Coordinates of C-alpha atoms and ligand atoms in Angstrom, one line a residue:
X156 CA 0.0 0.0 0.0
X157 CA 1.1 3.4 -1.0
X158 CA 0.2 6.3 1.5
X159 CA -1.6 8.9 -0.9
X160 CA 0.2 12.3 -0.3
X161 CA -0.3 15.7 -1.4
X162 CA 3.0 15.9 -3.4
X163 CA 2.1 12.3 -4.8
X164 CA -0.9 14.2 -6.3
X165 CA 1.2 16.9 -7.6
X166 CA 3.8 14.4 -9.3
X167 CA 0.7 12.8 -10.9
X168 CA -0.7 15.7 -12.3
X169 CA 2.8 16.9 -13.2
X170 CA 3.1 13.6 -15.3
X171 CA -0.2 13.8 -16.5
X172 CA 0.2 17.5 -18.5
X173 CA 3.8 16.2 -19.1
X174 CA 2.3 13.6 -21.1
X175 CA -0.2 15.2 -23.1
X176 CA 2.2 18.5 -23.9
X177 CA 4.4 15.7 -25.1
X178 CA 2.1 13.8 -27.9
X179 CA 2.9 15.3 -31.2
X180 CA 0.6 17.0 -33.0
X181 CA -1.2 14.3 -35.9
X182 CA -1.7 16.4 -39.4
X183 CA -3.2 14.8 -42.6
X184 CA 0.3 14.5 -44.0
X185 CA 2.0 12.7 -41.6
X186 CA 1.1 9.3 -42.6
X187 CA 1.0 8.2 -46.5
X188 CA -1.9 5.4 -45.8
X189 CA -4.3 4.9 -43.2
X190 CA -5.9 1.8 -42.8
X191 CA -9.3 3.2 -40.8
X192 CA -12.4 1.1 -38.8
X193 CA -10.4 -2.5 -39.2
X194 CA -10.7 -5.4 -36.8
X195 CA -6.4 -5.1 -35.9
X196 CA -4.9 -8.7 -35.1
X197 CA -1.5 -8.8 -33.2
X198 CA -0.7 -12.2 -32.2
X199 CA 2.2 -11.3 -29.9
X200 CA 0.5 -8.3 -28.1
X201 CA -3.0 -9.9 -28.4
X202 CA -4.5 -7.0 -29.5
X203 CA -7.7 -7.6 -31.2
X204 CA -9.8 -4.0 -31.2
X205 CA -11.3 -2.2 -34.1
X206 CA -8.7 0.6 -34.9
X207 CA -6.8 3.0 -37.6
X208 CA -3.7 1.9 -38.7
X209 CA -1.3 4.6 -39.8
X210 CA 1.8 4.4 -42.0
X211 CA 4.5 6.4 -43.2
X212 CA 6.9 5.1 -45.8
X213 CA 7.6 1.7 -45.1
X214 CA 6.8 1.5 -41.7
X215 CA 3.3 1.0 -39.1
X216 CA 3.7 4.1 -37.3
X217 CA 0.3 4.8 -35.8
X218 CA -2.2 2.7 -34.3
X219 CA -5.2 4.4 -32.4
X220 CA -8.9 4.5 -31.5
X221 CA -9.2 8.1 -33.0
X222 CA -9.7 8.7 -36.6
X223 CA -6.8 8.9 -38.9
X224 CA -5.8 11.0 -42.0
X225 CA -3.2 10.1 -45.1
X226 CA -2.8 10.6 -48.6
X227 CA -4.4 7.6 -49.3
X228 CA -7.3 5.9 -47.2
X229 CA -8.5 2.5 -47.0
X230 CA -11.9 1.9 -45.3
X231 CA -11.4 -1.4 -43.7
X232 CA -14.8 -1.6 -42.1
X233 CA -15.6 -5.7 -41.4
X234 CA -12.2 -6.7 -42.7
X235 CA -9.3 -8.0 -40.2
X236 CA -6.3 -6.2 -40.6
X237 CA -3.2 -8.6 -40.1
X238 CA 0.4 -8.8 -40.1
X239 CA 1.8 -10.2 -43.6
X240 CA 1.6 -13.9 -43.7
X241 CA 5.4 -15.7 -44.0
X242 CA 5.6 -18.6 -45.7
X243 CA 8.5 -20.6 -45.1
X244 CA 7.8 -23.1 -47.5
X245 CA 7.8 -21.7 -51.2
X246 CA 9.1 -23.2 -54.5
X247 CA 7.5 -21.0 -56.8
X248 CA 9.9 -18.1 -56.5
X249 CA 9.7 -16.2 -59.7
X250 CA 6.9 -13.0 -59.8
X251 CA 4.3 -15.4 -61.5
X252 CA 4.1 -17.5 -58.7
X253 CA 4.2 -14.5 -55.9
X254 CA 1.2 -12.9 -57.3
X255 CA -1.3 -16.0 -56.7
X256 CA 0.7 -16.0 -53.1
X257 CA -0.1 -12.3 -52.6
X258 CA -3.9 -12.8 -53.7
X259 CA -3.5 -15.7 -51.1
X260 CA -2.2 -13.0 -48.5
X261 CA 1.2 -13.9 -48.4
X262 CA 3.6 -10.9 -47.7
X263 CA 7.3 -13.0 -47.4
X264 CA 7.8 -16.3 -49.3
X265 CA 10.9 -17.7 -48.6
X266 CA 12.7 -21.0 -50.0
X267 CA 14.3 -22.9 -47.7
X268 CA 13.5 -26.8 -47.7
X269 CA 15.3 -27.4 -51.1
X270 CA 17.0 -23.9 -50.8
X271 CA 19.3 -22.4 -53.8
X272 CA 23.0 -23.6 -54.8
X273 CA 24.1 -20.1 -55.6
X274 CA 22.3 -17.4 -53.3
X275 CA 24.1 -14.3 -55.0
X276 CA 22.8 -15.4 -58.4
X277 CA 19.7 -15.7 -56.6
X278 CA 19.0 -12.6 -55.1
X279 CA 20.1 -10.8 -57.9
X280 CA 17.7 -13.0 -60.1
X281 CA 14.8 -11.5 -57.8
X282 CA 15.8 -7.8 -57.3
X283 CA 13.4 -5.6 -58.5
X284 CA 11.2 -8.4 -59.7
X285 CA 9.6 -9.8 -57.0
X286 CA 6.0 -8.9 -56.0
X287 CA 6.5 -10.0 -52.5
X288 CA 9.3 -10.5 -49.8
X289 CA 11.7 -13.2 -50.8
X290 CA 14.7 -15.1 -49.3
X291 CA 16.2 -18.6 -49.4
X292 CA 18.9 -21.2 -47.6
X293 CA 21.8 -22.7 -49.2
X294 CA 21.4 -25.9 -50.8
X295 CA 23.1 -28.7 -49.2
X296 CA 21.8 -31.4 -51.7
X297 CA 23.3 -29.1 -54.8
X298 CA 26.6 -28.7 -53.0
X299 CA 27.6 -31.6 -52.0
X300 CA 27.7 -32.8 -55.8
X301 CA 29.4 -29.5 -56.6
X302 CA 32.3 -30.6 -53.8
X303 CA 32.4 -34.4 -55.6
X304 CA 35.7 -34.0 -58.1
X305 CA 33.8 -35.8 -60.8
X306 CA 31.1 -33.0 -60.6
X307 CA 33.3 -29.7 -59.9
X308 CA 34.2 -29.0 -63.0
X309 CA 30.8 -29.1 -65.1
X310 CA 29.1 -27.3 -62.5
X311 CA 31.7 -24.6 -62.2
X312 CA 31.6 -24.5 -65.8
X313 CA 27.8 -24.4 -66.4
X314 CA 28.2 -21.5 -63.7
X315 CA 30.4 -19.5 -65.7
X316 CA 28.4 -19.8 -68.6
X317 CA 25.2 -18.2 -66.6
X318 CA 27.6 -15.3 -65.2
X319 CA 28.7 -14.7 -68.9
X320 CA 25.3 -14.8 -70.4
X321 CA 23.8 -12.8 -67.9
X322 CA 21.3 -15.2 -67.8
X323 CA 20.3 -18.9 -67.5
X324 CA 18.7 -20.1 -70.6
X325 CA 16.6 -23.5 -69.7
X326 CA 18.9 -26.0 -71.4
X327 CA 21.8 -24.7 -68.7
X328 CA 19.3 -24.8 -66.3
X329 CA 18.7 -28.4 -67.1
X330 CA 22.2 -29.8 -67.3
X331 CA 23.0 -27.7 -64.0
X332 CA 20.3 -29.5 -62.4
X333 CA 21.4 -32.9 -63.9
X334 CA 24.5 -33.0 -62.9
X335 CA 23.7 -32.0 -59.4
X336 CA 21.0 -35.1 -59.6
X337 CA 24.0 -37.5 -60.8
X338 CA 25.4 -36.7 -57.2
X339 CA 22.3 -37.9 -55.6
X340 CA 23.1 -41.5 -55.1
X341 CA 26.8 -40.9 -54.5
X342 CA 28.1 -40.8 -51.0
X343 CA 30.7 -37.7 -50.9
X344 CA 34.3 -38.4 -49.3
X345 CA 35.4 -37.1 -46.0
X346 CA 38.0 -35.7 -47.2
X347 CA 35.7 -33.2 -49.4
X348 CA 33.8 -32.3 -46.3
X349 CA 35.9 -29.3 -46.2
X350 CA 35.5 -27.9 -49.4
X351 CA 31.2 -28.7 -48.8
X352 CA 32.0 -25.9 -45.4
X353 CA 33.7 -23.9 -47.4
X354 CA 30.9 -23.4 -49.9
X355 CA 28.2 -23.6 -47.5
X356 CA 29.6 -20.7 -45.7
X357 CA 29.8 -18.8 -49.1
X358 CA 26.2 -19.2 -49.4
X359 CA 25.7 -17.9 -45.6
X360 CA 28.2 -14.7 -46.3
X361 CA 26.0 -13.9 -49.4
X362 CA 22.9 -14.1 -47.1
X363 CA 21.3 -17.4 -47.4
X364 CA 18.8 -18.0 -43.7
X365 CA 20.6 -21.6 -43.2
X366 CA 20.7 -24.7 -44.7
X367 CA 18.3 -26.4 -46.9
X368 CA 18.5 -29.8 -46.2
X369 CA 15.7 -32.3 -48.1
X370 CA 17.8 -35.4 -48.1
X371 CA 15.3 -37.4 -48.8
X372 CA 15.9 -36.9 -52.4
X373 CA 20.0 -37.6 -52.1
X374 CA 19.6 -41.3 -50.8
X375 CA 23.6 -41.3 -51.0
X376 CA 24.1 -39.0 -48.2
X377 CA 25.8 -40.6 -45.2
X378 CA 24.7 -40.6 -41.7
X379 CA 28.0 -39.4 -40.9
X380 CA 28.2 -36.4 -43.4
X381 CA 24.5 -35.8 -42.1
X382 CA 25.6 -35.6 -38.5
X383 CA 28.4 -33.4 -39.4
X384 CA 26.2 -31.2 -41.3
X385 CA 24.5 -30.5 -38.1
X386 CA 27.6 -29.5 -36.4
X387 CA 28.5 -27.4 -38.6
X388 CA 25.2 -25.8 -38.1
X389 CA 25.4 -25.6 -34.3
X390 CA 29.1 -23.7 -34.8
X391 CA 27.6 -21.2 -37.7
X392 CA 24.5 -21.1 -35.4
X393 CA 22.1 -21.2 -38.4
X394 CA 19.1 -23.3 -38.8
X395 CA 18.9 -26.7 -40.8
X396 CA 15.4 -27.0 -43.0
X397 CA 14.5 -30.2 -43.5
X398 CA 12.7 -33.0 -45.5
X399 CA 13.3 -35.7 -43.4
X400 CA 14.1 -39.6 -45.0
X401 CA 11.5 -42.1 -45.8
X402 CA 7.6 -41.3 -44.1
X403 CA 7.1 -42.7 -40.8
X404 CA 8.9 -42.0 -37.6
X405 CA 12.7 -42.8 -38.4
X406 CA 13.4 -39.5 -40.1
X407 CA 12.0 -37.4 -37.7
X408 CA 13.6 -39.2 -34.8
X409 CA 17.5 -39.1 -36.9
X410 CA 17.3 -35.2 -37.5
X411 CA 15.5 -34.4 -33.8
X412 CA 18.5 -36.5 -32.5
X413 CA 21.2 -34.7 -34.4
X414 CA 19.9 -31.3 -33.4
X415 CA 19.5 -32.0 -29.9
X416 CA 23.2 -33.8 -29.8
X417 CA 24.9 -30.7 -31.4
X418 CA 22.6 -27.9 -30.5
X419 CA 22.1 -27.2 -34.2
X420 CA 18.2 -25.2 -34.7
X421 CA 16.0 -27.6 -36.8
X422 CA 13.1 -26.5 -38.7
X423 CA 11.3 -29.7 -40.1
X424 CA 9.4 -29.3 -42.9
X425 CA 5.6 -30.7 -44.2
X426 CA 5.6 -32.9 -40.8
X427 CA 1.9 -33.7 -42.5
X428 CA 3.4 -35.8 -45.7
X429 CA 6.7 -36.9 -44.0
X430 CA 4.1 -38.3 -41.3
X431 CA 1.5 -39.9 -42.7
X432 CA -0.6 -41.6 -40.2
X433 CA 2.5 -41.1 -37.7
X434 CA 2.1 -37.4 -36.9
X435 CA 1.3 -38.0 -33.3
X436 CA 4.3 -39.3 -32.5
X437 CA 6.7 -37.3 -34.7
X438 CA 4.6 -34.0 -33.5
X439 CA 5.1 -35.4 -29.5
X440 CA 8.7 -36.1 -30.6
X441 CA 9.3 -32.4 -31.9
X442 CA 7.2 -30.6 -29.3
X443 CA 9.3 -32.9 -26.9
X444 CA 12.4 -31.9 -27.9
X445 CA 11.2 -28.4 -28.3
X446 CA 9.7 -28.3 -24.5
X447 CA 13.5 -29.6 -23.3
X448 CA 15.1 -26.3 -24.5
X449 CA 16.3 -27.7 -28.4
X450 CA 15.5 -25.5 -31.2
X451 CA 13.6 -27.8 -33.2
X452 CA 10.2 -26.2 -35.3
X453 CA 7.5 -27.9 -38.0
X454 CA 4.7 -27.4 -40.6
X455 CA 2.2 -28.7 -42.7
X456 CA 0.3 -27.8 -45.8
X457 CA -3.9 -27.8 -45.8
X458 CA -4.0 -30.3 -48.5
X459 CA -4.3 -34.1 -48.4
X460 CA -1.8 -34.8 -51.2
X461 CA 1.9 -33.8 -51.7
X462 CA 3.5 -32.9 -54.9
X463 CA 7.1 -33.3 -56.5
X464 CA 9.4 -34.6 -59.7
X465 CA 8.3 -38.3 -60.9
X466 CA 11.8 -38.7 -61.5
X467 CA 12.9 -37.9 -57.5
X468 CA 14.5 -41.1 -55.3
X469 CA 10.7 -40.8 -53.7
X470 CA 9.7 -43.3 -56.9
X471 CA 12.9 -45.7 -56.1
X472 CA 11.8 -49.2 -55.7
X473 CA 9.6 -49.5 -52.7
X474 CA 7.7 -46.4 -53.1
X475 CA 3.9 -48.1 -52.7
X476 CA 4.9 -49.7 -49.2
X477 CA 6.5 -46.4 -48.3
X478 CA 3.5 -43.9 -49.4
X479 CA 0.8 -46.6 -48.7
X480 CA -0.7 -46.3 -52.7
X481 CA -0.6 -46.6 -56.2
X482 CA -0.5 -45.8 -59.7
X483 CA -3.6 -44.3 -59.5
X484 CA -3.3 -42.3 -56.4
X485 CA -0.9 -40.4 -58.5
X486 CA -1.8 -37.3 -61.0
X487 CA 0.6 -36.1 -64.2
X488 CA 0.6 -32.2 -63.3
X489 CA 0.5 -31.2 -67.4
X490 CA -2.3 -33.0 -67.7
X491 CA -4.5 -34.0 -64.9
X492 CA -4.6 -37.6 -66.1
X493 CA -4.3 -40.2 -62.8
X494 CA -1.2 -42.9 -63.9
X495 CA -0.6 -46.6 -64.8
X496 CA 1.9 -48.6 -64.3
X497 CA 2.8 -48.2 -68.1
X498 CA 2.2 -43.8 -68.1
X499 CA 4.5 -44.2 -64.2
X500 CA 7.7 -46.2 -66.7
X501 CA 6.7 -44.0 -69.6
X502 CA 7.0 -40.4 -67.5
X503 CA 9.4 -41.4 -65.2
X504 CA 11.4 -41.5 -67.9
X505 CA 10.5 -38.2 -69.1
X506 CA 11.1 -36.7 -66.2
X507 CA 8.0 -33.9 -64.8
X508 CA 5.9 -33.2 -61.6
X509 CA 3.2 -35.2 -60.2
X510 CA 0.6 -34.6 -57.6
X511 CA 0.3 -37.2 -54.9
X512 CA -2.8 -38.6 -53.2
X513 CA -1.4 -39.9 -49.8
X514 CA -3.2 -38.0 -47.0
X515 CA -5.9 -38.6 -44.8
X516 CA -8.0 -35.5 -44.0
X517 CA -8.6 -36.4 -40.4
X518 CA -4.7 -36.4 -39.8
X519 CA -4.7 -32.6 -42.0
X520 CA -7.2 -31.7 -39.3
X521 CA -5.5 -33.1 -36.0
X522 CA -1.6 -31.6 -37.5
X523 CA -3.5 -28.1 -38.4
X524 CA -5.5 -27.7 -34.5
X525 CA -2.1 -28.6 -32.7
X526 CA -1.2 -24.7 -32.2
X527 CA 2.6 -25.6 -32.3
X528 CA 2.5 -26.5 -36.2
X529 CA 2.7 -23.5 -38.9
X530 CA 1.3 -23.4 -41.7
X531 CA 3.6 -23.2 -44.4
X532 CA 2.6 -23.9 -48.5
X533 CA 5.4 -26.0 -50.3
X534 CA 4.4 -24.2 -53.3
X535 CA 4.8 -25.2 -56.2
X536 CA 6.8 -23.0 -59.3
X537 CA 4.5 -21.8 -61.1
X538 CA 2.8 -24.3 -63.7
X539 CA -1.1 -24.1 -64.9
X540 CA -1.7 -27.5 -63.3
X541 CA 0.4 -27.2 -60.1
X542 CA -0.7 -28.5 -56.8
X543 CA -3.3 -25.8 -55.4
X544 CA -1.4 -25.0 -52.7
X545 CA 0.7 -23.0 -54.9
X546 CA -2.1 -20.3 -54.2
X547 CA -4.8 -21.6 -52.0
X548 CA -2.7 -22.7 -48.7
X549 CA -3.9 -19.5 -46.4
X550 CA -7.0 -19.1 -47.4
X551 CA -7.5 -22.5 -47.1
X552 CA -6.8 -23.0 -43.9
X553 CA -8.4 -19.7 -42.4
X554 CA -11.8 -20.5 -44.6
X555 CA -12.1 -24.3 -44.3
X556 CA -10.0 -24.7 -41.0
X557 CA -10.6 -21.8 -38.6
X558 CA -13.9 -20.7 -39.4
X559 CA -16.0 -24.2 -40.6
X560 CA -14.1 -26.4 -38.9
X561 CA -12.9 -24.2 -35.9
X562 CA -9.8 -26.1 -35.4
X563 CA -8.5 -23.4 -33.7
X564 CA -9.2 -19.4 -32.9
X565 CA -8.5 -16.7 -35.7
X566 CA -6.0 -15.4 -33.8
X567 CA -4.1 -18.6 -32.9
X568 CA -4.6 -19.4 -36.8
X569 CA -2.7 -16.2 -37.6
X570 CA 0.1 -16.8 -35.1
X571 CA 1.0 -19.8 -37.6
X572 CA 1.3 -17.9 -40.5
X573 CA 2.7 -14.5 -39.1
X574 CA 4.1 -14.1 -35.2
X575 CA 5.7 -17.7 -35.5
X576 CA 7.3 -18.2 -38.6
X577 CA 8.7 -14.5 -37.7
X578 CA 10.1 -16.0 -34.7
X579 CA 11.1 -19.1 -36.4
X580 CA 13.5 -17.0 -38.4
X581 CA 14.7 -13.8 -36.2
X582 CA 17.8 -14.9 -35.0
X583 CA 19.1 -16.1 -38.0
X584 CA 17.3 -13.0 -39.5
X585 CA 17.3 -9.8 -37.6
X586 CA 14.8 -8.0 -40.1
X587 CA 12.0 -10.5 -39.2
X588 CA 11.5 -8.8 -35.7
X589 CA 9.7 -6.0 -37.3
X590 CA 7.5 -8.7 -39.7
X591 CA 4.8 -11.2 -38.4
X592 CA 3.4 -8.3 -36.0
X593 CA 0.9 -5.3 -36.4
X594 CA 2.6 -3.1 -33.9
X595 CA 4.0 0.8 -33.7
X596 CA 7.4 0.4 -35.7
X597 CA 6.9 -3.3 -37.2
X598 CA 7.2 -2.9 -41.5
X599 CA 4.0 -2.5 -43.3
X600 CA 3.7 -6.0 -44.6
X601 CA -0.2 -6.2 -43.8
X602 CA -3.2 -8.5 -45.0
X603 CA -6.9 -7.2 -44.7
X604 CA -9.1 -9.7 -45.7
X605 CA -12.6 -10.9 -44.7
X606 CA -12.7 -13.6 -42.3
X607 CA -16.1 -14.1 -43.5
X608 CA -15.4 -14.8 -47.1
X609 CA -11.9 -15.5 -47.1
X610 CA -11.7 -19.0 -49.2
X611 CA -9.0 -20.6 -51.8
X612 CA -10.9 -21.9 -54.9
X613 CA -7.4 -23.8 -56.8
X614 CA -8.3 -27.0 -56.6
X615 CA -6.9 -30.3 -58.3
X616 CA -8.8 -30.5 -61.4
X617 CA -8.5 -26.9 -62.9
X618 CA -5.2 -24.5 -63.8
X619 CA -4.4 -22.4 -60.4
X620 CA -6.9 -19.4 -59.6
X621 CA -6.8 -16.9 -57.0
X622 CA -8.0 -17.2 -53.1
X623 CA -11.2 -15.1 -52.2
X624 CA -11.6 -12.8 -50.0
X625 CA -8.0 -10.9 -49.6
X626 CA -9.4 -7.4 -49.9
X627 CA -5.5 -4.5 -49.4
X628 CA -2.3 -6.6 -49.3
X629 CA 0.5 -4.6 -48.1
X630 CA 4.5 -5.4 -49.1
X631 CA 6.8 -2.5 -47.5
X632 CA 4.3 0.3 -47.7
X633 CA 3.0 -0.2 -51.3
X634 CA 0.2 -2.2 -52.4
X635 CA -0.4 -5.6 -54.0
X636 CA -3.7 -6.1 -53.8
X637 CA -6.2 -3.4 -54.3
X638 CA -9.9 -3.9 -53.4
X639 CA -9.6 -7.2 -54.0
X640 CA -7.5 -7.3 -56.8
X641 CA -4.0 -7.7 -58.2
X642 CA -1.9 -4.6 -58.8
X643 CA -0.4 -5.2 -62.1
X644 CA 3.4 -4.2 -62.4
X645 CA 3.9 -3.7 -58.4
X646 CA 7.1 -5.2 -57.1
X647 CA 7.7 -4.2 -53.8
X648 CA 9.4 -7.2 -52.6
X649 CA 12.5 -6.9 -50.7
X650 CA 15.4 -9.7 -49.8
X651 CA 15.6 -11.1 -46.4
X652 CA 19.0 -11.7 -46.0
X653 CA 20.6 -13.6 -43.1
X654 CA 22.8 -12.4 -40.3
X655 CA 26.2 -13.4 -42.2
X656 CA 25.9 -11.7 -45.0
X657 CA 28.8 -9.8 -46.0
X658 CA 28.2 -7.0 -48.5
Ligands
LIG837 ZN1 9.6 -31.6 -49.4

């Protein structure tokens, strides 16, 4: 108990015209868009009030009960105004694929599973052409063939060639990509393990956000160069992004057991598809490990099938015991047409991407309500017939999932796609502390859309369309999406670059 005084009184009041002499006059001009009457979600501060929303350049700089004025105003009136969603998950990394993201709400779409062998090439692919945020990890899989002898040379060549050209025409593209394949079954040599740091640590200098580790697809990867890969990890201190081996249980429980022996952070990705009917354990494995002090994060995708090259080590021998189907449960992207044995042989050979029926939608629905999994796409680059998650995943999963299905609340929904793949990413990122939140002084990557409508329509049958309901999208001050629709020509998208990078 404090004994009220007469000077206490004074000090108050003192305080009190101190205060209001001290907040700065608000004029029309100070902000360049207000965002006015929208329901404001903030999953770290909770905040969930109707408010304006006032920004100025690139940054949230006002948010308030009283009514706001800018240079250009956006009635938000029965719309929730959001932070940006992240998705950690995206293939489709070309300003094609970003627009059906940013009509899906995404703000930041960032490759890291399969992640990039060259990230200065990369980002200067992407510079001024990318619609929304975009950022990747260095590719493990790709350099661990470029540190094979037999390999070195045509890679470095084919690499050369790109530089020189200015450009990668397809066919360089394809033999890159070959010759990184012919690695795939090949263990790599100690003795190379160097020269695989060396260029891994290239890749984090010119700002890649970890390693991208799917080793699924390189079946010749030992368990010793894996276990190293993590320690090397643990002393960079940057996360590994994983597609674990096999389906099941035993590739969870090898990289989980890695990162909690070296201390390496472990982000696991589509724990829904590496699962299958296993997710409880894997997702009490992780959360576990998680709940112990390691570093160790997941996903999953709103979708009951998966997606990825016919040609991949997932088709080696074996593949209907390990995916639990058939010929039939798969479908030829180009064309929509479910397989045979004889179309499997004949495209296999071709070489081309296939969508998978695998899933259970009782497991989709158990992985989505656990409030610990994020929701990330695994988009697809762009292609007419490419999975619908390409440009459906958000919506998705805030129309079918949160509101008809009430898996979870709308603002632990959000935190999935905004607050904790933010998180996920801050220490290896610094920028993402001021993206994932709706806050005075956090960037104005913002989604207002109608939790009422908001709905994907992409579906497996049809060439991709956009999500519904996604009214203003946001990306660094400018918009996106307009009333609902795309802004043609905008490319506001930035890099997110990690903490080593070296300019
Ligand atoms: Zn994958």
């Amino acid at each position: 108990m404090t004994r009220f005084s007469p000077s206490g009184r004074r000090i108050r009041a003192f305080l009190l015209l101190a205060g209001i002499a001290f907040i700065p006059p608000v004029f029309a001009q100070d902000f360049d868009i207000v965002i006015s009457n929208g329901r404001v979600m903030d999953p770290e501060s909770g905040l969930d009030a109707i408010r304006n929303v006032g920004i100025r350049g690139e940054t949230v700089v006002a948010i308030s009960k009283q009514a706001l004025h800018g240079s250009t105003e956006v009635d938000a009136t029965d719309f929730v105004v959001a932070p940006g969603f992240i998705d950690l998950h995206a293939h489709g990394q070309s300003a094609r694929a970003n627009e059906f993201q940013a009509m899906d709400g995404v703000t930041t779409a960032l490759e890291l599973e399969a992640g990039v062998p060259d990230v200065a090439m990369f980002l200067a692919m992407r510079d001024g052409d990318a619609v929304i945020n975009f950022g990747a990890s260095i590719s493990h899989g790709a350099l661990r063939t470029w540190s094979m002898p037999e390999h070195e040379a045509v890679l470095n060549a084919l690499v050369a060639q790109i530089r020189e050209a200015g450009e990668a025409s397809n066919e360089i593209v394809d033999s890159f990509f070959d010759t990184i394949a012919a690695g795939q079954y090949e263990e790599l040599d100690p003795e190379r393990y160097p020269v695989l740091w060396k260029r891994l640590e290239k890749g984090l200098t010119d700002g890649a956000l970890g390693i991208g580790m799917p080793h699924a697809y390189y079946p010749g990867v030992s368990t010793d160069e894996t276990f190293h890969l993590f320690q090397f990890a643990a002393q960079q201190d940057v996360p590994i992004y994983t597609h674990v081996k096999g389906m099941g249980v035993t590739g969870v429980q090898e990289v989980v057991s890695y990162a909690v022996a070296t201390g390496a952070p472990l982000h696991i990705v589509h724990i829904n598809s590496s699962s299958l009917g296993s997710y409880q354990t894997n997702l009490d494995v992780i959360l576990g490990a998680q709940e112990r002090g390691a570093d160790i994060t997941t996903e999953a995708y709103p979708y009951t099938a998966a997606s990825t090259g016919i040609q991949s080590a997932l088709f080696d021998e074996g593949w209907q015991e390990t995916m639990g189907i058939s010929y039939g449960d798969i479908q030829w992207q180009d064309t929509g047409e479910r397989l045979t044995e004889e179309t499997f042989r004949k495209y296999r050979e071709e070489g081309g991407i296939v969508i998978i029926h695998l899933m259970k939608p009782e497991w989709i629905r158990a992985i989505l309500s656990d409030p610990r999994v994020m929701v990330a796409s695994d988009g697809m680059p762009y292609a007419p017939g490419a999975h619908p998650r390409s440009a459906g995943t958000f919506s998705r999963f805030l129309g079918r999932y949160v509101r008809d299905q009430e898996v979870i609340s709308l603002m632990g929904g959000l935190a999935k796609m905004t607050l904790m793949p933010a998180k996920r990413l801050e220490a290896v990122s610094p920028q993402m502390r001021r993206k994932g939140r709706i806050q005075i002084g956090s960037d104005a990557d913002i989604t207002v859309f109608s939790a009422e409508k908001i709905i994907d329509t992409a579906d497996f049958e049809h060439d991709l369309t956009y999500s519904k309901g996604v009214q203003y999208v946001l990306v660094n001050g400018q918009f996106v999406v307009w009333d609902g629709e795309l802004v043609e020509g905008a490319r506001p998208g930035r890099a997110i670059l990690g903490k080593k990078v070296v300019f």
